[in-house]
Amino acid sequence: MNKGSLVVVSGFSGAGKGTLMKSLLAKYDNYALSISCTTRNPREGEQDGREYFFKTKEEFLDMIEKDELIEYAQYVENYYGTPKAFVDSNLSEGKDVLLEIEIQGALKIKQKFPDSVLVFITPPSGAELKNRLIGRGTESMDVVEKRLKRAIQESEGVEAYDYILINDDIDTCTEKLHNLIRAQHEKAKNHIDIIENVRRDLRRIEDVTAII
Ligand code: 5GP
């Protein structure tokens, strides 16, 4: 079985990444969404093991020590990291594994897995981003400010991404993301073995023709 693709989805906080991931998982069954570990407190409605595995700082540092994370980063005031075991097993099962992570983590993933696809999601404008963050109502104004500042910093690393998708309409954005992941599977290097088989067959046919 072919291995799945590793797909990193980043974007400004409030760009709608979470909704996009849910929409992709609801529509198609070839995806597995990695659940990260974090030291931040759960927001209202969040459940341990569903949105994140919520860890203490000590527990998180212990996971780093034991090499159980494929990447981790500090974001605003907390640690976030991707558990290794889930990613490895789902990729081997042929699933496309989605990592919804920030830019430092994305760059580490690209270094470790050069075949991964890095996608950056953005709302159409800065004003729209601020509205969405405030509208969400889950963050204090202080944290909203920090996230907007962080967004400015993040926009500076965006050249490292393979694709930028504008999330204007969730259904359109879902289709675009799904299509570009499918296209990734058809990359030439994933099909070299098929070409080699065809070449071998053709040579065999040529030999037979020569005898006749
Ligand atoms: P939030 O606190 O809003 O859930 O997430 C804050 C940021 O951390 C988001 O940009 C999110 O994509 C990122 N993030 C979540 N999990 C991980 C992870 O495992 N690794 C890294 N590097 N970033 C993560």
Short mmCIF file of C-alpha atoms and ligand atoms in Angstrom, two decimals:
data_model
loop_
_atom_site.label_atom_id
_atom_site.label_comp_id
_atom_site.label_asym_id
_atom_site.label_seq_id
_atom_site.Cartn_x
_atom_site.Cartn_y
_atom_site.Cartn_z
CA MET A 1 0.00 0.00 0.00
CA ASN A 2 1.23 3.52 -0.77
CA LYS A 3 2.06 5.69 2.18
CA GLY A 4 -0.20 8.68 2.79
CA SER A 5 0.89 12.29 2.51
CA LEU A 6 1.75 14.51 5.40
CA VAL A 7 -0.19 17.76 5.07
CA VAL A 8 0.65 20.74 7.24
CA VAL A 9 -2.06 23.36 7.55
CA SER A 10 -1.08 26.67 9.13
CA GLY A 11 -2.59 30.09 9.03
CA PHE A 12 -3.42 33.13 11.03
CA SER A 13 -5.22 32.43 14.26
CA GLY A 14 -8.86 32.99 13.26
CA ALA A 15 -8.37 32.06 9.61
CA GLY A 16 -10.82 29.17 9.97
CA LYS A 17 -8.35 26.24 9.95
CA GLY A 18 -10.37 24.26 12.49
CA THR A 19 -13.58 24.57 10.47
CA LEU A 20 -11.69 23.64 7.32
CA MET A 21 -10.26 20.49 8.94
CA LYS A 22 -13.73 19.45 10.16
CA SER A 23 -15.20 20.03 6.71
CA LEU A 24 -12.47 17.94 5.04
CA LEU A 25 -12.89 15.07 7.51
CA ALA A 26 -16.67 15.13 7.13
CA LYS A 27 -16.54 14.98 3.33
CA TYR A 28 -13.76 12.47 2.69
CA ASP A 29 -12.51 9.37 4.47
CA ASN A 30 -8.83 9.33 3.45
CA TYR A 31 -7.82 11.84 6.13
CA ALA A 32 -6.60 11.50 9.70
CA LEU A 33 -6.27 14.62 11.82
CA SER A 34 -3.40 14.55 14.27
CA ILE A 35 -4.32 15.65 17.79
CA SER A 36 -1.56 17.73 19.34
CA CYS A 37 -0.41 17.98 22.91
CA THR A 38 -0.46 21.39 24.54
CA THR A 39 0.25 22.98 27.88
CA ARG A 40 -2.45 25.63 27.41
CA ASN A 41 -5.68 25.39 29.38
CA PRO A 42 -8.74 23.91 27.67
CA ARG A 43 -11.18 26.48 26.28
CA GLU A 44 -14.84 26.13 27.11
CA GLY A 45 -16.25 23.09 25.30
CA GLU A 46 -12.85 21.56 24.54
CA GLN A 47 -12.28 17.96 25.62
CA ASP A 48 -9.04 16.21 26.46
CA GLY A 49 -8.20 13.83 23.60
CA ARG A 50 -10.56 15.55 21.12
CA GLU A 51 -9.18 19.05 20.42
CA TYR A 52 -5.88 18.45 22.22
CA PHE A 53 -4.19 16.23 24.75
CA PHE A 54 -3.87 18.73 27.60
CA LYS A 55 -0.58 18.30 29.46
CA THR A 56 1.24 19.93 32.33
CA LYS A 57 4.57 21.52 31.48
CA GLU A 58 6.35 18.64 33.23
CA GLU A 59 4.46 16.03 31.21
CA PHE A 60 5.23 17.92 28.00
CA LEU A 61 8.93 18.18 28.77
CA ASP A 62 8.94 14.47 29.55
CA MET A 63 7.51 13.72 26.08
CA ILE A 64 10.26 15.82 24.48
CA GLU A 65 12.84 13.93 26.54
CA LYS A 66 11.45 10.56 25.40
CA ASP A 67 11.41 11.67 21.74
CA GLU A 68 7.64 11.13 21.50
CA LEU A 69 6.99 14.29 19.46
CA ILE A 70 7.88 14.76 15.79
CA GLU A 71 8.00 18.52 16.35
CA TYR A 72 7.07 21.03 19.02
CA ALA A 73 7.03 24.78 19.40
CA GLN A 74 6.27 27.52 21.85
CA TYR A 75 3.33 29.67 20.81
CA VAL A 76 2.37 32.80 22.76
CA GLU A 77 2.74 31.39 26.30
CA ASN A 78 2.44 27.66 25.79
CA TYR A 79 4.00 24.57 24.28
CA TYR A 80 2.38 22.67 21.42
CA GLY A 81 3.63 19.43 19.86
CA THR A 82 2.72 16.62 17.45
CA PRO A 83 2.75 13.05 18.83
CA LYS A 84 4.87 10.77 16.68
CA ALA A 85 3.07 7.41 17.02
CA PHE A 86 -0.26 8.57 15.52
CA VAL A 87 1.39 10.18 12.50
CA ASP A 88 3.61 7.17 11.76
CA SER A 89 0.85 4.58 12.01
CA ASN A 90 -1.68 6.52 9.91
CA LEU A 91 0.84 7.32 7.17
CA SER A 92 1.73 3.62 6.94
CA GLU A 93 -1.98 2.78 6.64
CA GLY A 94 -2.12 5.06 3.60
CA LYS A 95 -4.04 7.88 5.28
CA ASP A 96 -3.26 11.51 4.51
CA VAL A 97 -2.34 12.97 7.87
CA LEU A 98 -3.34 16.54 8.60
CA LEU A 99 -1.29 18.60 11.03
CA GLU A 100 -2.85 21.89 12.07
CA ILE A 101 0.24 23.59 13.41
CA GLU A 102 2.03 26.93 13.42
CA ILE A 103 4.95 28.03 11.31
CA GLN A 104 7.92 26.94 13.47
CA GLY A 105 6.49 23.43 13.56
CA ALA A 106 5.68 23.54 9.84
CA LEU A 107 9.28 24.34 8.97
CA LYS A 108 10.57 21.50 11.16
CA ILE A 109 8.18 19.09 9.45
CA LYS A 110 9.40 20.19 6.00
CA GLN A 111 13.00 19.54 7.11
CA LYS A 112 12.21 16.08 8.47
CA PHE A 113 9.71 15.11 5.74
CA PRO A 114 10.66 16.87 2.49
CA ASP A 115 7.66 15.33 0.71
CA SER A 116 5.17 16.96 3.09
CA VAL A 117 2.83 19.63 1.68
CA LEU A 118 2.71 22.96 3.49
CA VAL A 119 -0.50 24.94 3.10
CA PHE A 120 -1.16 28.38 4.56
CA ILE A 121 -4.77 29.51 5.11
CA THR A 122 -5.62 33.20 5.18
CA PRO A 123 -8.82 35.22 5.44
CA PRO A 124 -9.29 37.74 2.63
CA SER A 125 -8.18 40.74 4.76
CA GLY A 126 -6.66 41.84 8.09
CA ALA A 127 -9.94 43.49 9.13
CA GLU A 128 -11.78 40.21 8.56
CA LEU A 129 -9.20 38.37 10.66
CA LYS A 130 -9.62 40.77 13.60
CA ASN A 131 -13.42 40.51 13.38
CA ARG A 132 -13.32 36.73 13.39
CA LEU A 133 -10.97 36.62 16.40
CA ILE A 134 -13.07 39.04 18.44
CA GLY A 135 -16.32 37.40 17.26
CA ARG A 136 -15.12 34.02 18.49
CA GLY A 137 -15.31 35.46 22.02
CA THR A 138 -13.04 32.77 23.47
CA GLU A 139 -10.04 34.99 24.09
CA SER A 140 -9.46 38.06 26.26
CA MET A 141 -8.65 41.28 24.35
CA ASP A 142 -5.09 40.95 25.65
CA VAL A 143 -4.69 37.52 24.03
CA VAL A 144 -6.42 38.74 20.83
CA GLU A 145 -3.82 41.53 20.65
CA LYS A 146 -0.98 39.02 21.13
CA ARG A 147 -2.38 36.77 18.42
CA LEU A 148 -2.71 39.68 15.99
CA LYS A 149 0.92 40.65 16.65
CA ARG A 150 1.96 37.05 16.18
CA ALA A 151 -0.01 37.00 12.90
CA ILE A 152 2.14 39.85 11.57
CA GLN A 153 5.29 37.86 12.44
CA GLU A 154 3.89 34.68 10.86
CA SER A 155 3.05 36.42 7.61
CA GLU A 156 6.78 36.99 7.20
CA GLY A 157 7.57 33.28 6.94
CA VAL A 158 4.86 32.43 4.46
CA GLU A 159 7.20 32.03 1.47
CA ALA A 160 8.21 28.66 2.90
CA TYR A 161 4.74 27.26 2.17
CA ASP A 162 3.86 25.34 -0.98
CA TYR A 163 0.34 26.77 -1.23
CA ILE A 164 -1.65 29.71 0.11
CA LEU A 165 -5.43 29.29 0.21
CA ILE A 166 -7.83 32.18 0.79
CA ASN A 167 -10.64 31.07 3.05
CA ASP A 168 -13.49 33.18 1.77
CA ASP A 169 -15.97 30.36 1.44
CA ILE A 170 -15.50 27.16 3.43
CA ASP A 171 -16.83 24.74 0.77
CA THR A 172 -14.66 26.20 -1.99
CA CYS A 173 -11.63 26.18 0.29
CA THR A 174 -12.29 22.53 1.30
CA GLU A 175 -12.44 21.44 -2.35
CA LYS A 176 -9.27 23.33 -3.22
CA LEU A 177 -7.38 21.74 -0.34
CA HIS A 178 -8.65 18.25 -1.17
CA ASN A 179 -7.68 18.66 -4.83
CA LEU A 180 -4.18 19.82 -4.14
CA ILE A 181 -3.58 16.91 -1.75
CA ARG A 182 -4.80 14.51 -4.44
CA ALA A 183 -2.48 16.15 -6.95
CA GLN A 184 0.38 15.57 -4.50
CA HIS A 185 -0.21 11.80 -4.82
CA GLU A 186 0.31 12.02 -8.57
CA LYS A 187 3.75 13.62 -8.31
CA ALA A 188 6.15 12.06 -10.78
CA LYS A 189 8.38 10.51 -8.15
CA ASN A 190 5.45 8.60 -6.66
CA HIS A 191 4.88 6.86 -10.00
CA ILE A 192 8.43 6.13 -11.13
CA ASP A 193 7.96 2.42 -10.38
CA ILE A 194 4.95 2.27 -12.72
CA ILE A 195 6.99 3.81 -15.55
CA GLU A 196 9.76 1.30 -14.87
CA ASN A 197 7.25 -1.56 -15.14
CA VAL A 198 5.84 -0.16 -18.39
CA ARG A 199 9.38 0.16 -19.77
CA ARG A 200 10.18 -3.42 -18.78
CA ASP A 201 6.98 -4.67 -20.46
CA LEU A 202 7.75 -2.73 -23.60
CA ARG A 203 11.28 -4.16 -23.79
CA ARG A 204 9.83 -7.65 -23.41
CA ILE A 205 7.34 -7.01 -26.20
CA GLU A 206 10.19 -5.70 -28.37
CA ASP A 207 12.21 -8.90 -27.75
CA VAL A 208 9.26 -11.08 -28.77
CA THR A 209 8.66 -9.00 -31.91
CA ALA A 210 12.32 -9.36 -32.82
CA ILE A 211 12.06 -13.20 -32.66
CA ILE A 212 8.91 -13.27 -34.81
P1 5GP B 1 -4.72 27.35 19.76
O1 5GP B 1 -4.25 27.74 21.13
O2 5GP B 1 -5.49 28.49 19.09
O3 5GP B 1 -5.50 26.07 19.76
O4 5GP B 1 -3.43 27.09 18.85
C1 5GP B 1 -2.43 28.07 18.77
C2 5GP B 1 -1.51 27.73 17.61
O5 5GP B 1 -0.77 26.53 17.88
C3 5GP B 1 -2.23 27.49 16.29
O6 5GP B 1 -1.53 28.22 15.28
C4 5GP B 1 -2.10 26.03 16.09
O7 5GP B 1 -2.12 25.71 14.71
C5 5GP B 1 -0.76 25.75 16.72
N1 5GP B 1 -0.57 24.35 17.08
C6 5GP B 1 -1.48 23.45 17.50
N2 5GP B 1 -0.93 22.26 17.69
C7 5GP B 1 0.38 22.37 17.36
C8 5GP B 1 1.49 21.45 17.36
O8 5GP B 1 1.37 20.25 17.65
N3 5GP B 1 2.69 21.95 16.97
C9 5GP B 1 2.87 23.24 16.61
N4 5GP B 1 4.09 23.61 16.23
N5 5GP B 1 1.84 24.13 16.62
C10 5GP B 1 0.62 23.70 16.99
#
